[in-house]
Coordinates of C-alpha atoms in Angstrom, one line a residue:
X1 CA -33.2 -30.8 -15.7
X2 CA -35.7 -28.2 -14.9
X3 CA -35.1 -28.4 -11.0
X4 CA -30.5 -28.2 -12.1
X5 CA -31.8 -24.9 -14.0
X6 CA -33.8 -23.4 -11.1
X7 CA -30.7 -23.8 -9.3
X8 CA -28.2 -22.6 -11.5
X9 CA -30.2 -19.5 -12.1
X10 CA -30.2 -18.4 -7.9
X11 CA -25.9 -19.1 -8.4
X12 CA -26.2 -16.8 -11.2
X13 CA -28.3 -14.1 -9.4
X14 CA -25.4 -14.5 -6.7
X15 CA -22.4 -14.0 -9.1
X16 CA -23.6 -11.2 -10.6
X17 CA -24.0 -7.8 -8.8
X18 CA -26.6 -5.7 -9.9
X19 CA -25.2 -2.5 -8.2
X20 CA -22.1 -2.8 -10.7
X21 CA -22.3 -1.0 -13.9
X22 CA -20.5 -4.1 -15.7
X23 CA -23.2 -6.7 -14.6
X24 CA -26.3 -4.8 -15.7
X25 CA -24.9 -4.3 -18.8
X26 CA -24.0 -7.7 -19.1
X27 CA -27.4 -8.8 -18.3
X28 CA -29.1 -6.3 -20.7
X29 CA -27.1 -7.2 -23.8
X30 CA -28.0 -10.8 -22.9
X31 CA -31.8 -10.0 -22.7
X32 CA -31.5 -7.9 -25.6
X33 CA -30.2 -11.3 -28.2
X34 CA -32.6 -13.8 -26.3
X35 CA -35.5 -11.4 -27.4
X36 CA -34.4 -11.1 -30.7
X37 CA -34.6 -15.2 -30.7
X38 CA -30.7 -15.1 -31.7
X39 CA -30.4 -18.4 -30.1
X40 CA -30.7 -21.7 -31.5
X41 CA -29.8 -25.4 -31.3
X42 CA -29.6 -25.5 -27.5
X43 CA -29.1 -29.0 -26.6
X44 CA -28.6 -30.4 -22.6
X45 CA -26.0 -33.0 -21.8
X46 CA -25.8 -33.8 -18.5
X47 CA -24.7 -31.1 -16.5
X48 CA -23.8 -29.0 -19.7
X49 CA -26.3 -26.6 -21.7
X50 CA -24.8 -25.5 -25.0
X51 CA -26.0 -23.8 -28.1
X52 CA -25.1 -21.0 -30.7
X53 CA -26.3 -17.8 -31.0
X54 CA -26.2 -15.5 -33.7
X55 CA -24.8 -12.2 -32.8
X56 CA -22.7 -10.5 -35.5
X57 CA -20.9 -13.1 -36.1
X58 CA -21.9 -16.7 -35.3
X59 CA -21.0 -17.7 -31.7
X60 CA -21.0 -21.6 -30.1
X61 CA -21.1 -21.3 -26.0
X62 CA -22.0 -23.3 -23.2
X63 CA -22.9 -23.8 -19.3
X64 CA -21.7 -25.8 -16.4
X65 CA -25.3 -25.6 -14.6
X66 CA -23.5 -27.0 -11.7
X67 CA -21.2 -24.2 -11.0
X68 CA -22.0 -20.6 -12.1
X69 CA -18.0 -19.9 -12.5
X70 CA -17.5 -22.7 -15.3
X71 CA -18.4 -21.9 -18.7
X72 CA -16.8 -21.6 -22.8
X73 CA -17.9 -19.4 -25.7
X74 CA -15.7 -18.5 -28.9
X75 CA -16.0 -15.3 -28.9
X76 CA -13.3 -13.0 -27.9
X77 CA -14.2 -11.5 -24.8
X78 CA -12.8 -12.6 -21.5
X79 CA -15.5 -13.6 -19.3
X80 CA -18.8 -14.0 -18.8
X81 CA -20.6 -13.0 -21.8
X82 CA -23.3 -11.4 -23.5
X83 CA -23.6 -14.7 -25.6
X84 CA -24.0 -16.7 -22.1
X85 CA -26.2 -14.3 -20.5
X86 CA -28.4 -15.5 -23.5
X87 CA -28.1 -18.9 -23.7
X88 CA -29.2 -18.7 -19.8
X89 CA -32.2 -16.9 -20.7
X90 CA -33.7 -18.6 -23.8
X91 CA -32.9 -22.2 -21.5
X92 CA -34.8 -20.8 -18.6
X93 CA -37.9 -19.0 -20.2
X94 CA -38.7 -22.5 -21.3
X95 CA -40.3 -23.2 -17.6
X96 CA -39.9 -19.8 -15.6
X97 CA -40.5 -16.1 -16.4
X98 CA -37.3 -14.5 -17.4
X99 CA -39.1 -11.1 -16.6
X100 CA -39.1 -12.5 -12.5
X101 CA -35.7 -13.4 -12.6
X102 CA -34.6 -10.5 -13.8
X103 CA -37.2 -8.3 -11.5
X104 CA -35.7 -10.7 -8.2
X105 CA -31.8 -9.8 -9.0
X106 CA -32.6 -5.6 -9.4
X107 CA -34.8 -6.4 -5.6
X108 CA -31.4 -7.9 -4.5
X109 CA -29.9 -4.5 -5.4
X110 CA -33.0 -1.8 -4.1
X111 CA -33.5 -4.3 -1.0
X112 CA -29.9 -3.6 0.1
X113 CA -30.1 0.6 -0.4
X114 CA -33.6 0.0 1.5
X115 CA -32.0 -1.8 4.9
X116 CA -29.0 0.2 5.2
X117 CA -31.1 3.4 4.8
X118 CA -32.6 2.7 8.1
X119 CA -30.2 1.2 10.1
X120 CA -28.0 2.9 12.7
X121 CA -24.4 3.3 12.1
X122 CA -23.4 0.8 14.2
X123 CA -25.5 -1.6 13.3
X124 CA -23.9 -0.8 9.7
X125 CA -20.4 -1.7 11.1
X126 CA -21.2 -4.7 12.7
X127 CA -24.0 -5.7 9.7
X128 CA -22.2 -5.0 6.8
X129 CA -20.8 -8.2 6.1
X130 CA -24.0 -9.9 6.2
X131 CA -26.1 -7.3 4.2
X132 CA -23.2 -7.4 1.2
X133 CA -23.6 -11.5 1.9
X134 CA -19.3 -12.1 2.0
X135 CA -18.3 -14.8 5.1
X136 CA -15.6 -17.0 5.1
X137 CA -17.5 -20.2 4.9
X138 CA -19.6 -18.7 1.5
X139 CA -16.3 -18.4 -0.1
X140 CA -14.1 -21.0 1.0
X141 CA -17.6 -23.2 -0.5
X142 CA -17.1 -21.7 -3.5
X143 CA -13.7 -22.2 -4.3
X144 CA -13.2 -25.6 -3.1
X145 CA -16.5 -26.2 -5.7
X146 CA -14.4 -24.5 -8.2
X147 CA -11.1 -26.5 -7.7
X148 CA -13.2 -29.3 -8.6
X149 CA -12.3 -28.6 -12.2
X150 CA -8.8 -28.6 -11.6
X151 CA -7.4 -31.3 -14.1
X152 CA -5.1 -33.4 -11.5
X153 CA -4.7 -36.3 -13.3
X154 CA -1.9 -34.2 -15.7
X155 CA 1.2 -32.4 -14.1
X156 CA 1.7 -30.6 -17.3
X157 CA -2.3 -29.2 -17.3
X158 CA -2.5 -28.9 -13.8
X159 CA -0.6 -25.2 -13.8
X160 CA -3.0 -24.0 -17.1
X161 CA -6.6 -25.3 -15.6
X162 CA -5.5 -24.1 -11.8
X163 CA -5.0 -20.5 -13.4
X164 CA -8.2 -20.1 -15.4
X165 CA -10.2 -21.7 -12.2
X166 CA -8.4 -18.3 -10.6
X167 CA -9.1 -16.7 -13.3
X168 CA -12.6 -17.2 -13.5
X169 CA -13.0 -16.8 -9.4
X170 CA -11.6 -13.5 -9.9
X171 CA -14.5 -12.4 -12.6
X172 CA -17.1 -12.2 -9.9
X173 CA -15.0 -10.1 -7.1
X174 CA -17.5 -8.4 -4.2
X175 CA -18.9 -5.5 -5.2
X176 CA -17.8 -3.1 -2.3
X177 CA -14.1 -2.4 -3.4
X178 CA -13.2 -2.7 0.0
X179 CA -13.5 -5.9 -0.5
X180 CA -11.8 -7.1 -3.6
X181 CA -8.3 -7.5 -2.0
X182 CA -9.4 -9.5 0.6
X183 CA -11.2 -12.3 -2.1
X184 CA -8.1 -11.9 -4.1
X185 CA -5.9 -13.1 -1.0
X186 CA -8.4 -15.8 0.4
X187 CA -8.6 -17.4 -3.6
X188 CA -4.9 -17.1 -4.0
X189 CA -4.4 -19.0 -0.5
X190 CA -6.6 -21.4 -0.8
X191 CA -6.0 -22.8 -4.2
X192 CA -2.1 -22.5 -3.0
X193 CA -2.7 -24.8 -0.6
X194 CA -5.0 -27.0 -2.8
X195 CA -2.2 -27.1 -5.4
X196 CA 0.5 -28.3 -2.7
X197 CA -1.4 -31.0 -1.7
X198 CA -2.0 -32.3 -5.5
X199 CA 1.2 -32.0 -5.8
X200 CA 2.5 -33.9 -3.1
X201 CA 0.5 -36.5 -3.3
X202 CA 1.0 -37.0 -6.9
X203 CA 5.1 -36.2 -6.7
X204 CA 4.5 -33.1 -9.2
X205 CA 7.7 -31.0 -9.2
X206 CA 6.5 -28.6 -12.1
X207 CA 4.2 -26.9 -10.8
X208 CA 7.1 -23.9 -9.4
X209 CA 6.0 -21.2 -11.6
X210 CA 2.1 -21.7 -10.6
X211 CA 3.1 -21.3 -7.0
X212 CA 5.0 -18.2 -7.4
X213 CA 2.2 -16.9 -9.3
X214 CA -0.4 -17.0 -6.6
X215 CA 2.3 -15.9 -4.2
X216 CA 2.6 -12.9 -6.1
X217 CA -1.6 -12.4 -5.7
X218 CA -1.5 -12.7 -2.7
X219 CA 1.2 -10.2 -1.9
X220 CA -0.3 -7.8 -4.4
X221 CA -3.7 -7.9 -2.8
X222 CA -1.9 -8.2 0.8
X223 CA -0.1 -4.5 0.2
X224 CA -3.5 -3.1 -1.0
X225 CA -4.9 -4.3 2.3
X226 CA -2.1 -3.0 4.0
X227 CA -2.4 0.4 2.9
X228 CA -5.5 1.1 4.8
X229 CA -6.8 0.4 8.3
X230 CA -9.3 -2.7 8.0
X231 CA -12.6 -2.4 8.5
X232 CA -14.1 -4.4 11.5
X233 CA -16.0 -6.6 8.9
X234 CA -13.0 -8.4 8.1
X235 CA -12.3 -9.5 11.3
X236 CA -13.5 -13.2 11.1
X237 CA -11.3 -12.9 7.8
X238 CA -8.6 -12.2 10.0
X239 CA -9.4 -14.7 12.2
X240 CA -9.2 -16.8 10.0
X241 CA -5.9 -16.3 8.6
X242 CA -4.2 -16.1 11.8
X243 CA -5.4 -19.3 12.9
X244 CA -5.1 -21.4 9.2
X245 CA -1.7 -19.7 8.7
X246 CA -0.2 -22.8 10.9
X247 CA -0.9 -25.4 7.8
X248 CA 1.5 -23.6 6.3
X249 CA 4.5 -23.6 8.7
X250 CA 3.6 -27.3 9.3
X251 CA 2.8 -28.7 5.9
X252 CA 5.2 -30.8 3.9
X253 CA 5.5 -29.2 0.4
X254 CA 7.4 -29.7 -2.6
X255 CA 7.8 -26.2 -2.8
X256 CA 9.4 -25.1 0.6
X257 CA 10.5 -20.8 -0.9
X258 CA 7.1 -20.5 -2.2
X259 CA 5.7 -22.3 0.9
X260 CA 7.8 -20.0 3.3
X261 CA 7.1 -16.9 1.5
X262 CA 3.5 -17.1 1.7
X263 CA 3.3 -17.2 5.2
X264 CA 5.8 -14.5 5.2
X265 CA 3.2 -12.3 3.4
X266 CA 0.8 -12.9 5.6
X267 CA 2.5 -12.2 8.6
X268 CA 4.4 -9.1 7.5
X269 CA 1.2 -7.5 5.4
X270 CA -1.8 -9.2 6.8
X271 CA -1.5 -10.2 10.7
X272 CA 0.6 -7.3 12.2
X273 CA -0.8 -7.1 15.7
X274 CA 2.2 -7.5 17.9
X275 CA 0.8 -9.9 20.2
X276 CA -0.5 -11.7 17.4
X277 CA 3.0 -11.9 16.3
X278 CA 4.3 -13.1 20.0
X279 CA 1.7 -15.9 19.9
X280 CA 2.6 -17.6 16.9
X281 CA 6.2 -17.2 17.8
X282 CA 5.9 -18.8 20.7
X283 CA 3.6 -21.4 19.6
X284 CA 6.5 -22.5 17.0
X285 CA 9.0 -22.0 19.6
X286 CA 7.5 -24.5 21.8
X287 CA 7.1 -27.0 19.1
X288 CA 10.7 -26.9 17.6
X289 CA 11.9 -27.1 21.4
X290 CA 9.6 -30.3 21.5
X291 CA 10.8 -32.3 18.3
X292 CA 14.6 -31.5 19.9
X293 CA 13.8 -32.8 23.2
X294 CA 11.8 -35.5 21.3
X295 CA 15.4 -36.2 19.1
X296 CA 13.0 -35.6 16.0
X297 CA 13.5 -34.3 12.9
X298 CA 13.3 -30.5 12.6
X299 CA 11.0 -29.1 9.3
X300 CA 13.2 -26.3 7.6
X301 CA 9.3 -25.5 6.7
X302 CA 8.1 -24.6 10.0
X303 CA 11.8 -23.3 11.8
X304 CA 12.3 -20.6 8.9
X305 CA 8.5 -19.1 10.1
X306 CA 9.7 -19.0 13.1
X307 CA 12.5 -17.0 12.1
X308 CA 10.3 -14.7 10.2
X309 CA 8.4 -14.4 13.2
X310 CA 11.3 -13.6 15.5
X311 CA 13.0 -11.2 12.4
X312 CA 9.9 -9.4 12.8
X313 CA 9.6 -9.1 16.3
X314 CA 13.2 -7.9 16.2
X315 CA 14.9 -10.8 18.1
X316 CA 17.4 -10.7 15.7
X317 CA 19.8 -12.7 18.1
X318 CA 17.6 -15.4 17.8
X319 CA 16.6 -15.4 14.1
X320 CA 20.6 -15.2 13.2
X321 CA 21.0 -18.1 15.5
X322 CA 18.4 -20.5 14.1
X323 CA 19.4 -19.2 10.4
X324 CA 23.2 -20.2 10.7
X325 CA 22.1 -23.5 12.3
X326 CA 20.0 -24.1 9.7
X327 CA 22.7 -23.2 7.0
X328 CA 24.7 -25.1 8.5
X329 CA 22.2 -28.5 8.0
X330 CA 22.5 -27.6 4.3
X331 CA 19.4 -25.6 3.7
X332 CA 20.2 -22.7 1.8
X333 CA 18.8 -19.9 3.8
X334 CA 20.2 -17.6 2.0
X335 CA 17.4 -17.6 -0.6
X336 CA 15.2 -16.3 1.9
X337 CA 17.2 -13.1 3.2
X338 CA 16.3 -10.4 0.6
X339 CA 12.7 -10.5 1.4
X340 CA 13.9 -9.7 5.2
X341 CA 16.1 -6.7 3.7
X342 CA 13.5 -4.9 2.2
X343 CA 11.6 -4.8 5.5
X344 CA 14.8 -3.0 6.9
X345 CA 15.9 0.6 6.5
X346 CA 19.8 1.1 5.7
X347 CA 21.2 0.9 9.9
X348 CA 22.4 -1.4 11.6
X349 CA 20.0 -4.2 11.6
X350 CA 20.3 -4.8 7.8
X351 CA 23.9 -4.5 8.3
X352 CA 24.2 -7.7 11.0
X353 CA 21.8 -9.7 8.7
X354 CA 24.3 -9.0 5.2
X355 CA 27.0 -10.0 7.3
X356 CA 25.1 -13.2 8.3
X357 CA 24.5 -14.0 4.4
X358 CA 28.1 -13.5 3.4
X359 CA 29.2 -17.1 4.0
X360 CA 26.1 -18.4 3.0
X361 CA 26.2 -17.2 -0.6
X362 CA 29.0 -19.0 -2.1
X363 CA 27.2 -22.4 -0.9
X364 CA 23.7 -21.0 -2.5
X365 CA 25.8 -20.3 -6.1
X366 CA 27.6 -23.6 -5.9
X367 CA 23.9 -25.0 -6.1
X368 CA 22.6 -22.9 -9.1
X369 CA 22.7 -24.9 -12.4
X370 CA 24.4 -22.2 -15.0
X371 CA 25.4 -18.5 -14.4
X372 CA 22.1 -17.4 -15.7
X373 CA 20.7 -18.6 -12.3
X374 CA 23.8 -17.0 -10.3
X375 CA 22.9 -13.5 -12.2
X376 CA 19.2 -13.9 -11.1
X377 CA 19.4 -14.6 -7.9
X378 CA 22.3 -11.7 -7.6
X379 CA 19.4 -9.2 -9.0
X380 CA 17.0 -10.5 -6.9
X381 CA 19.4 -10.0 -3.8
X382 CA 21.0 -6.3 -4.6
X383 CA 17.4 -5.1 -5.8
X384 CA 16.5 -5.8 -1.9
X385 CA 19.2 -3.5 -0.8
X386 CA 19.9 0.2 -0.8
X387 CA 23.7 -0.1 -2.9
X388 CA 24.5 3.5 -2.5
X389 CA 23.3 3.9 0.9
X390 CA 25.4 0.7 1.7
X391 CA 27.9 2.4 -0.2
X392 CA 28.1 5.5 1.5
X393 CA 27.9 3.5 5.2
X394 CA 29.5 0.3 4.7
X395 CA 31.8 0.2 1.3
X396 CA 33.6 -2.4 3.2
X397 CA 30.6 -4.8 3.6
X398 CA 29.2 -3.4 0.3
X399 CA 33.1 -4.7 -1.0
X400 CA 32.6 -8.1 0.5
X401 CA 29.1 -8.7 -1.0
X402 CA 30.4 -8.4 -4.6
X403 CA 33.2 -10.5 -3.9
X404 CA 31.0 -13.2 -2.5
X405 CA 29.2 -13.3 -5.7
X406 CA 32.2 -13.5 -8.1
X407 CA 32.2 -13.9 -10.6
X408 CA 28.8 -12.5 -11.9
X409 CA 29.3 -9.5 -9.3
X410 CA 32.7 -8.8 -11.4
X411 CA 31.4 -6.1 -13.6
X412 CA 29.7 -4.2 -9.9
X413 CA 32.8 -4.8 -8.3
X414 CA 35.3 -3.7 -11.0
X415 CA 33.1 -0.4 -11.0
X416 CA 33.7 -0.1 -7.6
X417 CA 37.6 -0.7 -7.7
X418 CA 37.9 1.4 -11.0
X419 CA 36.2 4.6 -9.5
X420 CA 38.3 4.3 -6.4
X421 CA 41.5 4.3 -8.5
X422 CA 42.6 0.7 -7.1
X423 CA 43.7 -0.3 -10.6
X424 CA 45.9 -3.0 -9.6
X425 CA 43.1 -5.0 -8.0
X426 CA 40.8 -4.1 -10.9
X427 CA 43.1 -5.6 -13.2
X428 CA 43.8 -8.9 -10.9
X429 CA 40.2 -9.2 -11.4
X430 CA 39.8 -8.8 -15.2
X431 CA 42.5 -11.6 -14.9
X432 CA 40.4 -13.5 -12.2
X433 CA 37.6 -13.7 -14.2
X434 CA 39.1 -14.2 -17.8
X435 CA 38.5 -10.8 -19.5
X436 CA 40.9 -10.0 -22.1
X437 CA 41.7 -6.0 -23.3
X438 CA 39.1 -6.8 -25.8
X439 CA 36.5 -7.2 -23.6
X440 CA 37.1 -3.9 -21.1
X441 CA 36.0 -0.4 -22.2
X442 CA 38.5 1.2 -24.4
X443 CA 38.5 4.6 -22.1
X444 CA 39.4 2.8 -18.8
X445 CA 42.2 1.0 -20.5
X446 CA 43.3 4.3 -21.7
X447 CA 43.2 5.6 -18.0
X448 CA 45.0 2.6 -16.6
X449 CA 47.6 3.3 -19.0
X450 CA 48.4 6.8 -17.7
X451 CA 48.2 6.7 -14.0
X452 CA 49.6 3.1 -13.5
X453 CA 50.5 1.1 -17.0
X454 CA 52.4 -1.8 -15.4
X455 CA 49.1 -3.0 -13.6
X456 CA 48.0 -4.0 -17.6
X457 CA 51.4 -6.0 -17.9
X458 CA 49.5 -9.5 -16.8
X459 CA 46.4 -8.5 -19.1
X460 CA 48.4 -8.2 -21.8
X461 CA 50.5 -11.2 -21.3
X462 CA 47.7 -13.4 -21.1
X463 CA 45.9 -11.9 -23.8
X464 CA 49.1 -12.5 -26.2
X465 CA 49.2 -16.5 -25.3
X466 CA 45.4 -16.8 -26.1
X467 CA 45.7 -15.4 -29.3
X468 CA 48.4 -17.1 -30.5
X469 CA 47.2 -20.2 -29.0
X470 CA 44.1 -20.3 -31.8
X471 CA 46.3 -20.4 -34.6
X472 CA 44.3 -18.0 -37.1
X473 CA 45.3 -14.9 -39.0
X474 CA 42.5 -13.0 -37.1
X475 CA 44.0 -13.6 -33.6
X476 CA 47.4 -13.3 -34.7
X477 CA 46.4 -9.3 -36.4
X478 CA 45.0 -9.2 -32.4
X479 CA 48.3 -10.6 -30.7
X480 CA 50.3 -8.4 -32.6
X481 CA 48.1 -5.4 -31.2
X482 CA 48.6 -6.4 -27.8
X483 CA 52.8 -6.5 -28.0
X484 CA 52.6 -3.3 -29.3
X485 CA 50.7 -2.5 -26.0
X486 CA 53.2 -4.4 -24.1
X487 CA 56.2 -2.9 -25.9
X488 CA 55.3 0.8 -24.9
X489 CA 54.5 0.0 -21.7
X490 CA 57.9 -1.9 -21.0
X491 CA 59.4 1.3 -22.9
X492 CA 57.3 3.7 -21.0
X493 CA 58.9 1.7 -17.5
X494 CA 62.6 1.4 -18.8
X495 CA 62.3 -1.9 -19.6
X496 CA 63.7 -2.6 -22.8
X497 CA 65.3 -5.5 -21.9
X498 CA 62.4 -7.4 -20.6
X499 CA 60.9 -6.5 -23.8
X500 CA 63.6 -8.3 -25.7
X501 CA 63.9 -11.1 -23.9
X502 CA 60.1 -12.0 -23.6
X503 CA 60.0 -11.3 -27.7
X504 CA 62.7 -13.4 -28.3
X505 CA 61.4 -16.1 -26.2
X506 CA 58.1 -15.5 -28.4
X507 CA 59.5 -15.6 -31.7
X508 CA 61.4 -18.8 -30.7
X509 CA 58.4 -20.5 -29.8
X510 CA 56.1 -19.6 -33.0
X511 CA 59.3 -20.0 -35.5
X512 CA 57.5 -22.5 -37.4
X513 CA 54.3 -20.0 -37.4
X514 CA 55.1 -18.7 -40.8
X515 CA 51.8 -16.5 -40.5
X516 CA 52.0 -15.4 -37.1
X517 CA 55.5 -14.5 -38.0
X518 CA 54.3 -12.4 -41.0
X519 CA 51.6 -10.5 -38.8
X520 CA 54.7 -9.3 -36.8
X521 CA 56.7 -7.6 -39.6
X522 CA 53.7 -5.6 -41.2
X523 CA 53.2 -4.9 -37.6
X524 CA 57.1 -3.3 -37.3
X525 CA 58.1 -5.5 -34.8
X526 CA 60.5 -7.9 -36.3
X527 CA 62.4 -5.4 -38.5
X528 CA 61.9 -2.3 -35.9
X529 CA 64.0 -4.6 -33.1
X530 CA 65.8 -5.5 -36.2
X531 CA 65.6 -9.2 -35.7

């Protein structure tokens, strides 16, 4: 046990950096209960050290010895602990000098300032990675260790214990701040892919909302990166990326958008070096062109990268190509488009890309289990677009859009037809998607019925057969309404005759509607035609 303590403490000098403000603090509040002999009742089992200390209130905590990043305490900070810190120290003063370990992590700290104080610049650009101890291989060790704990027996725990393995990876980011992004990104990749391979191997489909979590990471710390010019210390980082970002475009996943849009964030934040770019895109080229020739099976996984790939390279000829042969295989590419928009400025390249989506979304909303889903994916898709630039330049395409995604584009497009004065067509689509008078703002029914009344004649109509149709004294108060609309508007035409006649034809039909029939003479129509 002695020799698992030794060696938990030097993964513990590692975690915690003595040059942040947060660590030393850390590690002086936990000196400061372990000398006050606040803890008690440790006990070891197996790899696990727990015990209780007595802050003010009562706390029970324990270790993993085996990983640094794995640990539990009840008190209600999130983290590593004070409470920890001491449970560490009391355990190891039993066979070591807390007072060396302590003294070896502040030399980890003064050693650093002491080296790069005599070093030349450039030895300081190609160094620095080494003196601050970050490589790929360190880290990639320690989160593979970490995903260890990953419950992946459970499809229902696997999403909780893969985010507080994140979560936990996260406490002990570099301390240069350069850095932090960069960890961020590699965690988030790497436990991404982890979780697609559990996944498929165990058929876990639930797992949707953990995916698009880490993809969110990684785009987050992706645009921090991209903000800045890299330093030349990342480069094997780079490296890295460029070369591992094929597992993605070849993998099999149960979760080809999140799958797909991972890579895209890499590529379009990360790896922007055009001949970078070129390399990859022909690399996929080559293969897709193989499995062809081959009479294989194409991966929608790996031909939409290589559509990214060509979208940014700007061979949009191509990218349109592969994406209506595609859609035309019954993936819904669609679903991918509005990330590509909001790489594009409001000219014509955004323009031939909506007009390649236009056929494709009616398929995509067929596929969507309730409207809720249609709406969604209609937010997700105009929040990627400049609508009053599009507006402004293309109306007409702008016009086509919101008619593609009837009818949960209705209340964009009836704006649109309203404001242009197009009543008629604004009130074909109130009828189109089932609206009655009741449901439409009182002012535009108002303004309809000045500047063109007979366009409400359908609306009105319809509305009178519905409310009749439910057969209670409520609806029939609301019917009567509505012939009074009707009547005025058939006045206001010269069309007192069609009036007649359609009243006649209604109070021949509800005859045996004694209430309905009521509603109408305390509503003056009855005795006012003085039938």
């Amino acid at each position: 046990m002695a020799a698992l303590l030794n060696d938990y403490a030097k993964k513990l000098q590692n975690h915690l950096q003595p040059e942040r403000d947060s660590h030393q603090k850390l590690v002086q509040k936990g000196l400061l209960l372990y000398r006050q002999h606040l803890v008690h009742d440790k006990r070891i089992s197996g790899r696990f050290l727990r015990g209780k200390v007595q802050d003010v209130t009562p706390v029970d905590c324990g270790l993993d010895l085996f990983d640094p990043l794995f640990f539990d305490c009840s008190c209600p900070h999130d983290g590593f602990c004070r409470h920890l810190m001491a449970l560490f120290f009391s355990a190891y003063s039993e066979e070591n000098s807390v007072f060396d370990w302590v003294r070896e992590w502040k030399r980890r700290s003064t050693d650093g300032d002491i080296l790069q104080s005599v070093k030349r610049a450039s030895d300081l650009l190609e160094k620095k990675a080494e003196t601050s101890g970050q490589n790929i291989s360190m880290w990639l060790d320690d989160f593979h260790t970490a995903f260890e704990e990953i419950n992946v027996n459970d499809e229902f725990l696997l999403d909780l214990s893969a985010r507080e393995v994140y979560r936990r990876l996260t406490l002990f980011l570099p301390v240069e701040r350069e850095w932090e992004p960069l960890y961020k990104l590699t965690a988030a990749y790497e436990l991404f892919k982890y979780i697609n391979t559990i996944c498929l191997k165990n058929d876990f489909f639930s797992s949707t909302a953990l995916m698009q979590f880490l993809s969110g990471e990684a785009e987050e710390a992706a645009n921090q990166l991209s903000s800045a010019a890299l330093p030349f210390v990342f480069d094997p980082f780079i490296a890295y990326f460029r070369e591992n970002t094929r597992e993605l475009a070849e993998s099999v996943s149960l979760y080809e958008l999140e799958t797909v849009d991972f890579y895209r964030i890499l590529w379009s934040r990360l790896l922007k070096k055009e001949n970078w770019r070129k390399e990859e895109e022909a690399r996929l080229r080559k293969e897709i062109l193989n499995s062809i020739d081959a009479g294989e099976n194409l991966s929608s996984t790996k031909v939409l990268c290589f559509i990214h790939l060509a979208f940014l390279l700007g061979n949009d000829d191509t990218a349109l190509f592969f994406l209506r042969q595609l859609a035309q295989s019954g993936v819904n590419t669609v679903v991918y488009m509005p990330y590509w928009f909001l790489e594009l400025k409001a000219d014509e390249r955004l323009f031939r890309y909506i007009s390649a989506a236009l056929p494709m979304i009616p398929r995509l909303l067929e596929t969507c289990g309730d409207d809720y889903d249609k709406a969604a994916y209609m937010r997700m898709f105009f929040r990627s677009i400049n609508e009053q630039a599009l507006s402004a330049q293309q109306l007409k395409l702008l016009e086509k859009l919101y008619r593609a995604f009837l009818p949960v584009s209705a209340p964009k497009y009836g704006d649109i037809l309203f404001l242009s004065a197009r009543y008629r067509e604004w009130a074909e689509l109130q009828t189109l998607i089932g609206n009655t008078p009741e449901d439409m703002a009182k002012e535009k029914l108002e303004r309809v019925a000045k500047q063109a009344p007979e366009v409400l004649l359908p609306l009105y109509h319809r509305a009178v057969g519905i409310c009749i149709g439910e057969k209670n004294r409520k609806s029939y108060q609301k019917a009567v309404r509505y012939l009074k609309k009707l009547k005025a508007i058939y006045r206001k035409r010269h069309e007192e005759e069609r009036w007649y006649a359609f009243f006649d034809e209604i109070k021949e039909r509800t005859k045996r509607m004694r209430a309905f029939q009521e509603e109408c003479r305390r509503g003056n129509l009855t005795d006012a035609d003085g039938i």
